[in-house]
Every structure is written in C-alpha cells, then in structure tokens.
PDB file of C-alpha atoms in Angstrom:
ATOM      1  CA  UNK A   1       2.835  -1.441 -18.380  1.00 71.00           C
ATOM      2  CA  UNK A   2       2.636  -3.272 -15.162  1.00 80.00           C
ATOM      3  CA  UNK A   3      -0.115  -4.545 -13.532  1.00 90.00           C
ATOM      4  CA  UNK A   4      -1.163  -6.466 -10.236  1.00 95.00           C
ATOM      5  CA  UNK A   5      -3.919  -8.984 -10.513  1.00 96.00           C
ATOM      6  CA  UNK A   6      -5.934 -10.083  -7.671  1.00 97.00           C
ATOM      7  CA  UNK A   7      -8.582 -12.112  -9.119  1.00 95.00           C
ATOM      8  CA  UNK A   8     -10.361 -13.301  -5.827  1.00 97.00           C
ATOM      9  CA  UNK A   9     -12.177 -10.586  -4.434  1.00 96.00           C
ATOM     10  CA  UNK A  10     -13.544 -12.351  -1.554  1.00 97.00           C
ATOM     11  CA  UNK A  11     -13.126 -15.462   0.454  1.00 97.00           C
ATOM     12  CA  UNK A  12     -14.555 -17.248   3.056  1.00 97.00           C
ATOM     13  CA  UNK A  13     -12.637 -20.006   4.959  1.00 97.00           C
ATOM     14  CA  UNK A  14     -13.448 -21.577   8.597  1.00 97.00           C
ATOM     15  CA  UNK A  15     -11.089 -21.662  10.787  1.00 97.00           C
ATOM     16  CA  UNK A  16      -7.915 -24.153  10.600  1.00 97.00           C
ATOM     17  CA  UNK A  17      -8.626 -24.385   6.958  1.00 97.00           C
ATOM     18  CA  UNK A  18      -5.796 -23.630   4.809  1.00 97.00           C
ATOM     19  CA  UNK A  19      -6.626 -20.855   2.022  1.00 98.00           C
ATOM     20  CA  UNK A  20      -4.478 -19.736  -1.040  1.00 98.00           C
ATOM     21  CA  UNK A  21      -4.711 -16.086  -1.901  1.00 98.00           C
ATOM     22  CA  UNK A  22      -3.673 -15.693  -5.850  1.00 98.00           C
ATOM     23  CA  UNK A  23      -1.680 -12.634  -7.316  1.00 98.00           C
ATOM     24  CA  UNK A  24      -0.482 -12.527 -10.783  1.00 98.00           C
ATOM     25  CA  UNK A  25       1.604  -9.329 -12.061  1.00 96.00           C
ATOM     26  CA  UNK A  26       2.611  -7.790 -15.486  1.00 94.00           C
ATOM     27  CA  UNK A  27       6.180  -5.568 -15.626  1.00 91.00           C
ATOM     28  CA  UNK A  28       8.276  -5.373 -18.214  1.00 88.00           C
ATOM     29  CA  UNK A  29      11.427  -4.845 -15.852  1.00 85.00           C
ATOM     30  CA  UNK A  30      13.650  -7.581 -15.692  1.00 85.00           C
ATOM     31  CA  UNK A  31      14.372  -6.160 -11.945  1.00 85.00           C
ATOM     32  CA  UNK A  32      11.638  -5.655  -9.787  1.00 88.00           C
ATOM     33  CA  UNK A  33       9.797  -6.612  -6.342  1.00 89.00           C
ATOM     34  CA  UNK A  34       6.507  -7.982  -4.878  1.00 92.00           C
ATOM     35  CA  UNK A  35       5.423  -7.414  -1.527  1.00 93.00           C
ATOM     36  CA  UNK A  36       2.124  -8.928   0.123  1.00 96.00           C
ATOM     37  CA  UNK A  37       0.417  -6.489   2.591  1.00 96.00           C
ATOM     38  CA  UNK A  38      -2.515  -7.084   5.216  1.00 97.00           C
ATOM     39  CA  UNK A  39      -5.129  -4.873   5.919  1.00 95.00           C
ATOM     40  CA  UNK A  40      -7.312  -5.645   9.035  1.00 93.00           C
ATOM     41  CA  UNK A  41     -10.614  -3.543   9.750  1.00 89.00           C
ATOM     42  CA  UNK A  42      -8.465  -1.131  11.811  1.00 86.00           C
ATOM     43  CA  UNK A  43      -7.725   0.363   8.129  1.00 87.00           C
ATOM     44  CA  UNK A  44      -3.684   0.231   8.466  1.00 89.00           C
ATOM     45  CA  UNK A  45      -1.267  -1.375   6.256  1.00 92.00           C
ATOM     46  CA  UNK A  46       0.719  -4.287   7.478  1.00 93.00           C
ATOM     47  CA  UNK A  47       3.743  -5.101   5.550  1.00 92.00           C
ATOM     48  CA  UNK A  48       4.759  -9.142   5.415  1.00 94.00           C
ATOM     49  CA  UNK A  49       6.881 -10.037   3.069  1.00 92.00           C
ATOM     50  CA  UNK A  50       9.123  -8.321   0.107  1.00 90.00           C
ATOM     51  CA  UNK A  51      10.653 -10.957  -3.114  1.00 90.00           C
ATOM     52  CA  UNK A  52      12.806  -9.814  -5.659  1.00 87.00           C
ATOM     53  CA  UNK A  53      12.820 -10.934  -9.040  1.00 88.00           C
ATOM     54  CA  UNK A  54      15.687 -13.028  -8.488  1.00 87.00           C
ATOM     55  CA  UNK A  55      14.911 -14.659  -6.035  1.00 85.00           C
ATOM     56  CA  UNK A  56      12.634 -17.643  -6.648  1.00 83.00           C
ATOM     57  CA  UNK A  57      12.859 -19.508  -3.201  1.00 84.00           C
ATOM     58  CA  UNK A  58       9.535 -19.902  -1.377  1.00 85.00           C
ATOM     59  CA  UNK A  59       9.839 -18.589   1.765  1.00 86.00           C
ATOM     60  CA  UNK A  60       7.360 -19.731   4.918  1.00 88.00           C
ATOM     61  CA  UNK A  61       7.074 -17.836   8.377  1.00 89.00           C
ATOM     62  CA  UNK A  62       4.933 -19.372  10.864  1.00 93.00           C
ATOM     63  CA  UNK A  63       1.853 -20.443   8.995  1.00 95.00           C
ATOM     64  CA  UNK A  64       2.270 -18.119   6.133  1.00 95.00           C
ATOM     65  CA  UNK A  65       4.479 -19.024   3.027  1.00 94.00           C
ATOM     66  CA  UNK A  66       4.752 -17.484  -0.764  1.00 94.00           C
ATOM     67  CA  UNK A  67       5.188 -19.315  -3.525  1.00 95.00           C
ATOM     68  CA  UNK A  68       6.799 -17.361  -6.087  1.00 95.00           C
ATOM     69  CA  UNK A  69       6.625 -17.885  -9.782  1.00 94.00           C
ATOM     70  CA  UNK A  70       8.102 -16.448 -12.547  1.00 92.00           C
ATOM     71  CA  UNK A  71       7.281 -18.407 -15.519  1.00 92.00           C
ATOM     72  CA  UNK A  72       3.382 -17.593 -14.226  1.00 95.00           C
ATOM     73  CA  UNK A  73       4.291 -14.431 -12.746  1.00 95.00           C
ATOM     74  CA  UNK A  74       2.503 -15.495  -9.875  1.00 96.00           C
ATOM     75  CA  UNK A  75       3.149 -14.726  -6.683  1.00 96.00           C
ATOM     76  CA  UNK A  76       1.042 -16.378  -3.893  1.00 97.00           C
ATOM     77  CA  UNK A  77       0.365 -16.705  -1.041  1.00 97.00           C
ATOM     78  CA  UNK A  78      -0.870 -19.391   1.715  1.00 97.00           C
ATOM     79  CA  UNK A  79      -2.500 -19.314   5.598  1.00 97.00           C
ATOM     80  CA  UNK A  80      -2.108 -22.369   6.568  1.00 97.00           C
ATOM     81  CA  UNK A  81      -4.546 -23.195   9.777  1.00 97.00           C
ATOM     82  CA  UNK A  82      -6.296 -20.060   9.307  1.00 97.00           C
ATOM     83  CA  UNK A  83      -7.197 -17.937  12.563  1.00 97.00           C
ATOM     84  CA  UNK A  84     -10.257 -15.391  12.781  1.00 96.00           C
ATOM     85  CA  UNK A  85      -7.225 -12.999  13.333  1.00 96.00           C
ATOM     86  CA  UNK A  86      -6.103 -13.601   9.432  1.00 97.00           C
ATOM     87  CA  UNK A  87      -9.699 -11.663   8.384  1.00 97.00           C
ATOM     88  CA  UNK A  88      -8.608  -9.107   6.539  1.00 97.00           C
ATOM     89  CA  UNK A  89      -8.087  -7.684   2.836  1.00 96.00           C
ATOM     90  CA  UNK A  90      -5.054  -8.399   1.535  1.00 97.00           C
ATOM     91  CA  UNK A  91      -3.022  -6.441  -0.846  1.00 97.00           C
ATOM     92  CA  UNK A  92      -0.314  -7.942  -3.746  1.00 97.00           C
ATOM     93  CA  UNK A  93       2.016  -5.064  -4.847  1.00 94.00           C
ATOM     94  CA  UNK A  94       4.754  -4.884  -7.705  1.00 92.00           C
ATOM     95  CA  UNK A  95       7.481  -2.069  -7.474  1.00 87.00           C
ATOM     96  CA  UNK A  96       9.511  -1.371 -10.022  1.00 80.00           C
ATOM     97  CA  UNK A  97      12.668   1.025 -10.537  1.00 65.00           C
ATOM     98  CA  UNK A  98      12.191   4.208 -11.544  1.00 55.00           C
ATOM     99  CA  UNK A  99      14.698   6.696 -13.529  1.00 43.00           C
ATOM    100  CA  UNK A 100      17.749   3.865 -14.541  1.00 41.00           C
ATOM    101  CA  UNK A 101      17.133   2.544 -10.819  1.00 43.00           C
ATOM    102  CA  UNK A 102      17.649   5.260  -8.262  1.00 41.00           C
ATOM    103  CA  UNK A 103      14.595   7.113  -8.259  1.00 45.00           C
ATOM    104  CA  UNK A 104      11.831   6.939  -6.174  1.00 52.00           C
ATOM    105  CA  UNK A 105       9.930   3.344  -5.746  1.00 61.00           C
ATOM    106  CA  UNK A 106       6.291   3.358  -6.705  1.00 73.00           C
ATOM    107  CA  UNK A 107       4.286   0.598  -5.541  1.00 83.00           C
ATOM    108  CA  UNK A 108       1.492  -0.843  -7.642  1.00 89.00           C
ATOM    109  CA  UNK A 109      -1.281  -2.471  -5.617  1.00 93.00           C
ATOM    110  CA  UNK A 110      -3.617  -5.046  -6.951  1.00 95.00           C
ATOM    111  CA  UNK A 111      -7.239  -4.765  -5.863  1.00 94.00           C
ATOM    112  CA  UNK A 112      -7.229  -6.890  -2.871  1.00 96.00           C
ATOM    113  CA  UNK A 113      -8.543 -10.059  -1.435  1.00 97.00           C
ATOM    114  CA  UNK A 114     -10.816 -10.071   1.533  1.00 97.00           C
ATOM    115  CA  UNK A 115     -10.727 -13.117   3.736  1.00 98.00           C
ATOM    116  CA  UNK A 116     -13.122 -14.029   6.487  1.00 97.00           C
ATOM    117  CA  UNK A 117     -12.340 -16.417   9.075  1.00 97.00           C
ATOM    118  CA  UNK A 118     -15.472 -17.793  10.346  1.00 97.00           C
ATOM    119  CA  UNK A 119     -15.021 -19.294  13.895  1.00 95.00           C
TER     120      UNK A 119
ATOM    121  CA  UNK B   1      11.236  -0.183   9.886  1.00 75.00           C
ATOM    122  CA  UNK B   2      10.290   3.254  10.931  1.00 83.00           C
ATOM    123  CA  UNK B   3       7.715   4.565  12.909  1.00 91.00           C
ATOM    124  CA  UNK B   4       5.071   6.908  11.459  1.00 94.00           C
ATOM    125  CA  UNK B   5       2.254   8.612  12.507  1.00 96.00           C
ATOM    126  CA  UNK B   6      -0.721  10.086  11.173  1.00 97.00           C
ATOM    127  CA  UNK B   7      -2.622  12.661  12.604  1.00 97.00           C
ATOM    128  CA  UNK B   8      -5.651  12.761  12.317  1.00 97.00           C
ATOM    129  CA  UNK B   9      -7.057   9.361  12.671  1.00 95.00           C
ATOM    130  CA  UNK B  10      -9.989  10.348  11.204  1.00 96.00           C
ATOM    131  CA  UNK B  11     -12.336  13.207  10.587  1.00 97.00           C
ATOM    132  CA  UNK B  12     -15.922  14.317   9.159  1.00 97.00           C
ATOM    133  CA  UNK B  13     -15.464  17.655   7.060  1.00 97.00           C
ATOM    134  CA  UNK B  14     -18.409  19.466   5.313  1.00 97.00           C
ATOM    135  CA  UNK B  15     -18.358  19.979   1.646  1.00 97.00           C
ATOM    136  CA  UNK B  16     -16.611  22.905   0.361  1.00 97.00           C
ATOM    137  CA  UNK B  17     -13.389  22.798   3.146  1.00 97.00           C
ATOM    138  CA  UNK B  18     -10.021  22.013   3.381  1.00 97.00           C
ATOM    139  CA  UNK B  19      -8.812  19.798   6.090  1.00 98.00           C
ATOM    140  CA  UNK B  20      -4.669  18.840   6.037  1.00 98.00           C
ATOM    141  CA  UNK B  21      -3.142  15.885   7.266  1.00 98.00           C
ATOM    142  CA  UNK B  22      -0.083  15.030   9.086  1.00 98.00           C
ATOM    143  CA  UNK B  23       2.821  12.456   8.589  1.00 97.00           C
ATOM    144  CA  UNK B  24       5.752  12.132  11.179  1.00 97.00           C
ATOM    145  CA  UNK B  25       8.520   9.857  10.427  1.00 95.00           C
ATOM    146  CA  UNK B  26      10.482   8.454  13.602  1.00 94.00           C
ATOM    147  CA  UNK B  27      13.180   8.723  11.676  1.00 91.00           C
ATOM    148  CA  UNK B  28      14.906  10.726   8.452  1.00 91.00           C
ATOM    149  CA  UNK B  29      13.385   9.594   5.243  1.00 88.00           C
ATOM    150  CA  UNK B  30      14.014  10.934   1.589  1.00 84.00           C
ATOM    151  CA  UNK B  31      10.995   9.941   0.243  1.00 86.00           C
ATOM    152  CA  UNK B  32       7.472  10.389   1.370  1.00 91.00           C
ATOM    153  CA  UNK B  33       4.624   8.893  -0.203  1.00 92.00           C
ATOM    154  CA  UNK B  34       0.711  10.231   0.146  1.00 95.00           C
ATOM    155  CA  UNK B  35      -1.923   7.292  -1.129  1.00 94.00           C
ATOM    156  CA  UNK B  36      -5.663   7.800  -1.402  1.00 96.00           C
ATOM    157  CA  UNK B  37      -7.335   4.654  -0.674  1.00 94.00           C
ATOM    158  CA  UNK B  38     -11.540   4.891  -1.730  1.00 94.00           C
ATOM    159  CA  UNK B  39     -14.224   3.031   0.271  1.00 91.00           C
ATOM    160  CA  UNK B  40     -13.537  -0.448  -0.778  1.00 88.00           C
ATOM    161  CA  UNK B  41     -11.174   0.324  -3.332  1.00 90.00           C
ATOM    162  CA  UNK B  42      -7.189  -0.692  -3.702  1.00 91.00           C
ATOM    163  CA  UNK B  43      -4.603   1.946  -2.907  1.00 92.00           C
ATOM    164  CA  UNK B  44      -3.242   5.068  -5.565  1.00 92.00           C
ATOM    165  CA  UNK B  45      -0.316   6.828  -5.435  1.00 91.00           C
ATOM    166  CA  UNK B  46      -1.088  10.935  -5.235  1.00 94.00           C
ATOM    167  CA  UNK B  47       1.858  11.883  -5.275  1.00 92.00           C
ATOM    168  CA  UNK B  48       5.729  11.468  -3.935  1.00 89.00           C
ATOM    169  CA  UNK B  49       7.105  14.119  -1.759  1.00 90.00           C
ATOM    170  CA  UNK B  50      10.953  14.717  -1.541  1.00 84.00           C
ATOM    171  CA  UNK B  51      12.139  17.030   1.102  1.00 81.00           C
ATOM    172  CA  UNK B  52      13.558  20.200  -0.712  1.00 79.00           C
ATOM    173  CA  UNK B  53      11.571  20.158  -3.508  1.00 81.00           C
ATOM    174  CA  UNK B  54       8.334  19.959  -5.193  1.00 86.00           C
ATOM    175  CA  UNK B  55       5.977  17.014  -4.767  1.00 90.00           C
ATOM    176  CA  UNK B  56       5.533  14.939  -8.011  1.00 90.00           C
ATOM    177  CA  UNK B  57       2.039  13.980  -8.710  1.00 93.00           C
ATOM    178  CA  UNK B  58       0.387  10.875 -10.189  1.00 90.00           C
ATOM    179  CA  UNK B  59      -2.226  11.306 -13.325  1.00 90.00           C
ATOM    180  CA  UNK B  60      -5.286  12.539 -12.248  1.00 93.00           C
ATOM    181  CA  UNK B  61      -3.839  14.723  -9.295  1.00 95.00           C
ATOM    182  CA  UNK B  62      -3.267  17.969  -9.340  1.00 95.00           C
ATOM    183  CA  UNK B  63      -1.470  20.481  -6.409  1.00 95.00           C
ATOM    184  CA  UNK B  64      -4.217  22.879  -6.719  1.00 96.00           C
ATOM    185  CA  UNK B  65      -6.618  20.232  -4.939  1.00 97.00           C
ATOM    186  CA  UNK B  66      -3.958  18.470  -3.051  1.00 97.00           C
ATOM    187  CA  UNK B  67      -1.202  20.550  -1.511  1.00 96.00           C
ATOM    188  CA  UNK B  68       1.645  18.731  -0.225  1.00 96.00           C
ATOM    189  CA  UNK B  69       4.836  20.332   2.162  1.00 94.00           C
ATOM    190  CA  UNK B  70       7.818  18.855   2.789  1.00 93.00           C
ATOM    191  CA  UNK B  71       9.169  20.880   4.983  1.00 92.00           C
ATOM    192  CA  UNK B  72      12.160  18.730   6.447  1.00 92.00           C
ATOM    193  CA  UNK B  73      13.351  14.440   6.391  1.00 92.00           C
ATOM    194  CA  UNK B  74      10.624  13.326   8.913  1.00 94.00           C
ATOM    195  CA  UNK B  75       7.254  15.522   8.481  1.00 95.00           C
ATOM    196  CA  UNK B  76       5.106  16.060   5.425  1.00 96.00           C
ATOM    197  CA  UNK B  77       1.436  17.162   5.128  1.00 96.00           C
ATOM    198  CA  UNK B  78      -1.191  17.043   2.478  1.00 97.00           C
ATOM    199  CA  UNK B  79      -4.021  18.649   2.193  1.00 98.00           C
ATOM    200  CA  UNK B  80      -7.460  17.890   0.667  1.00 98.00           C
ATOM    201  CA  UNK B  81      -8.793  21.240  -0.653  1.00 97.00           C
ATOM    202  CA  UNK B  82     -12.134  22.600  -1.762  1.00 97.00           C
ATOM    203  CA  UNK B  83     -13.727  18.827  -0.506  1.00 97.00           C
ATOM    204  CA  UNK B  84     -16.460  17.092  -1.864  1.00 97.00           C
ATOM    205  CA  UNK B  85     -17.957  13.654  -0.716  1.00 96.00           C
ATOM    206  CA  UNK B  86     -15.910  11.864  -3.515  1.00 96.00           C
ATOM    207  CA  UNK B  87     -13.380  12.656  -1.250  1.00 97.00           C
ATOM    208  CA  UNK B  88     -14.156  10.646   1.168  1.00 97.00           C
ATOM    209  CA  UNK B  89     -11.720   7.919   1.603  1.00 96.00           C
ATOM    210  CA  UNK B  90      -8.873   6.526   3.590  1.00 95.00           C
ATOM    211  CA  UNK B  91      -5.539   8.930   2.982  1.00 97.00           C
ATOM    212  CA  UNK B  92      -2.373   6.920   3.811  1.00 96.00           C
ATOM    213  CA  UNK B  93       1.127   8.243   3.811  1.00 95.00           C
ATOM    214  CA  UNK B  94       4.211   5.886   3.604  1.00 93.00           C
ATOM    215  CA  UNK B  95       7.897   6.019   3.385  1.00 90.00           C
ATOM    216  CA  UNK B  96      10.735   3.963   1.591  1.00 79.00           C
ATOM    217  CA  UNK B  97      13.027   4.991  -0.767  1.00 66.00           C
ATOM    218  CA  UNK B  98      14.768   3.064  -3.902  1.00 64.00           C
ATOM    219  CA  UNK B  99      12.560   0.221  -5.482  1.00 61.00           C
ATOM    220  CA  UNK B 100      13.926  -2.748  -3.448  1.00 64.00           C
ATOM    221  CA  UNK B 101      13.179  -1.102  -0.470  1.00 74.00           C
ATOM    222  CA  UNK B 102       9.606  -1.925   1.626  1.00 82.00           C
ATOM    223  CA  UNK B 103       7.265   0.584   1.924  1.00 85.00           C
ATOM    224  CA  UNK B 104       5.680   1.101   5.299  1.00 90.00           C
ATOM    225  CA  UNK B 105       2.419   2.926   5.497  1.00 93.00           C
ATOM    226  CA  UNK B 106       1.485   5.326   8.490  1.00 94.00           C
ATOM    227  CA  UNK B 107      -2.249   4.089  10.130  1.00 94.00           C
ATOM    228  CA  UNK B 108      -4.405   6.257   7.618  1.00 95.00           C
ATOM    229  CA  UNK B 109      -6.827   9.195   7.718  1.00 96.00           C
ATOM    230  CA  UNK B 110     -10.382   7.912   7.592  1.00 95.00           C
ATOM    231  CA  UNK B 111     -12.123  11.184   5.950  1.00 97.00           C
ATOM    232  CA  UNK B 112     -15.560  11.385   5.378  1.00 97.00           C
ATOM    233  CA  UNK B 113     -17.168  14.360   3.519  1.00 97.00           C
ATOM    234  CA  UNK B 114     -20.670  15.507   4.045  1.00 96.00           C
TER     235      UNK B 114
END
C-alpha cells in the first residue's frame, strides 16, 4: 500500500536560515512520481516540482532544491535563505499508475509540514 | 498548466442544506478530481470525475451525499448534500490525467457549516 510520510508537523525557522522539510513514501510500483506542493494561508495549492522514479538527479530552482532518494525513499526538500513568504504548509505527494498505467492518477498526500518564517 | 476556477470561494451553510460547487477548466481536461481537505488536515481524494460517465468514488464516499456532474471536458460540480458541521472543510477540485502527469488544484471552497 503506499504511503506519504511527513514526520515534521511544524517548523519554525528565522529568516535566511536554511530549513529541510523531510518526506519519506511507501509504493510498491516500480513506476511512480512525487510532487512537493505549497500551501500558503490563502488555502490554494501551489504545485513546485514533479520526480519520477527514475530519475534520481537533484534538481535546485532558485533557493529551493530536492534531494531525491530511493534507497531511503526519501524525497526532500530544502529553502535555502528562507523568506517570510516561504510560511506555509507544505504537502509531499506520491502518484502512482492506476489500471496497467493509463487510468486515472491518484495523488496521495502526506500530512503536511507547516513552516513559519519569523522576520 | 491550466487555469481553473472555483466558484464559490467560500461560504457559511446551515446544517441540514445542500450547497454545490463549481470547477471551470480553461481548457479540455479528461479527468477531474474533487478533494476534501478538513480544518488542519492533509488532502483526500472524493472522488474522480470523467466526462461521459459516472464519477468513481474513494472509500468512505458515497454519491448520495456527494453528487458530482460532469457535464462536458472543462466544467464539473459537486455537491455537499444534507450538511452537517463535519462538513466543514476546504473542497478543492483539480485536474491532470495519467500518473506522470501534475495535478493542479483550483483555489478551494472554504465551507463552513453551522
């Protein structure tokens, strides 16, 4: 069965720190995908980055990077020089193929890590 | 990514009513997703919502409580029926398609149920 673990429920950084957020996932699908969404106080949901399970590379974008892992199944996920603006909760999610590959995607969401930014 | 829109933004209902929510796509989409998102809680799937046919529910939802239409490739609605304050949550609707594609999530109903 898969599963998204987001073991840090909250955390607190002040700004310019850098701050890891951790996400660890179960699947038994040899294929699948993690994506890493943001969800400020507006309420919406902010996609930022999609990995396949083939693709080991960290990536980085600005100050943000992923470290992807899958002899830990982890899949992280660093601010570096945090900003007031990164305060939000922030969602790990696994999809996995449905129906031999072509059905529908269903995306499994870990609990979430809040971050605060304190000025 | 597309563009999608929620309407309403947010809404206070009284106990015992129905209140239905909107989705519009910018764009065609095969698959629609509706996700019910609880006061500090993650997200979970309701149900997926092809255009053409009937909407396939997750455990623990049934159509009888939440309705969903499909009624062509860039609108969909679902309704919250018969509401009671454990309804109250955030109801998000997203689109994508095959598993290697990204999801992307309308703005969310904020419900709250008296």
């Amino acid at each position: 069965a898969q599963k998204v673990t987001q073991a840090q429920t909250e955390i607190s950084v002040v700004e310019k720190e850098d701050v890891t957020l951790d996400c660890v996932y179960e699947t038994r699908d040899t294929t699948y995908y993690l994506f890493w969404y943001k969800q400020p106080p507006s309420g919406e949901l902010v996609f930022l980055i999609r990995r396949n399970s083939f693709d080991e590379q960290n990536e980085i974008s600005g100050r943000y990077s992923w470290n992807f892992q899958k002899s830990t199944s982890s899949f992280n996920f660093t601010i570096t020089a945090s900003q007031v603006v990164d305060s939000a909760v922030y969602f790990c999610a696994l999809s996995e193929a449905r129906w031999g590959g072509t059905g529908a995607n269903n995306l499994f969401f870990g609990t979430g890590t809040r971050l605060t930014v304190i000025p | 990514s597309a563009v999608i829109s929620q309407k309403p933004s947010r809404d206070i209902c009284q106990r015992g009513t129905s209140l239905t929510i909107q989705c519009q796509v910018d764009s065609q989409v095969t698959m629609m997703f509706w996700y019910r998102q609880q006061p500090g809680q993650s997200l979970t799937l309701i149900a997926t919502a092809n255009q053409g046919s009937e909407a396939t529910y997750e455990s623990g939802f049934v159509i009888d409580k939440f309705p969903i239409s499909r009624p062509n490739l860039t609108f969909s609605t679902l309704t919250v029926s018969n509401m009671s304050p454990e309804d109250s949550s955030i109801y998000l609707c997203s689109v994508g398609g095959t598993a290697q594609e990204t999801q992307y999530f309308g703005p969310g109903t904020r419900l709250l149920v008296l």
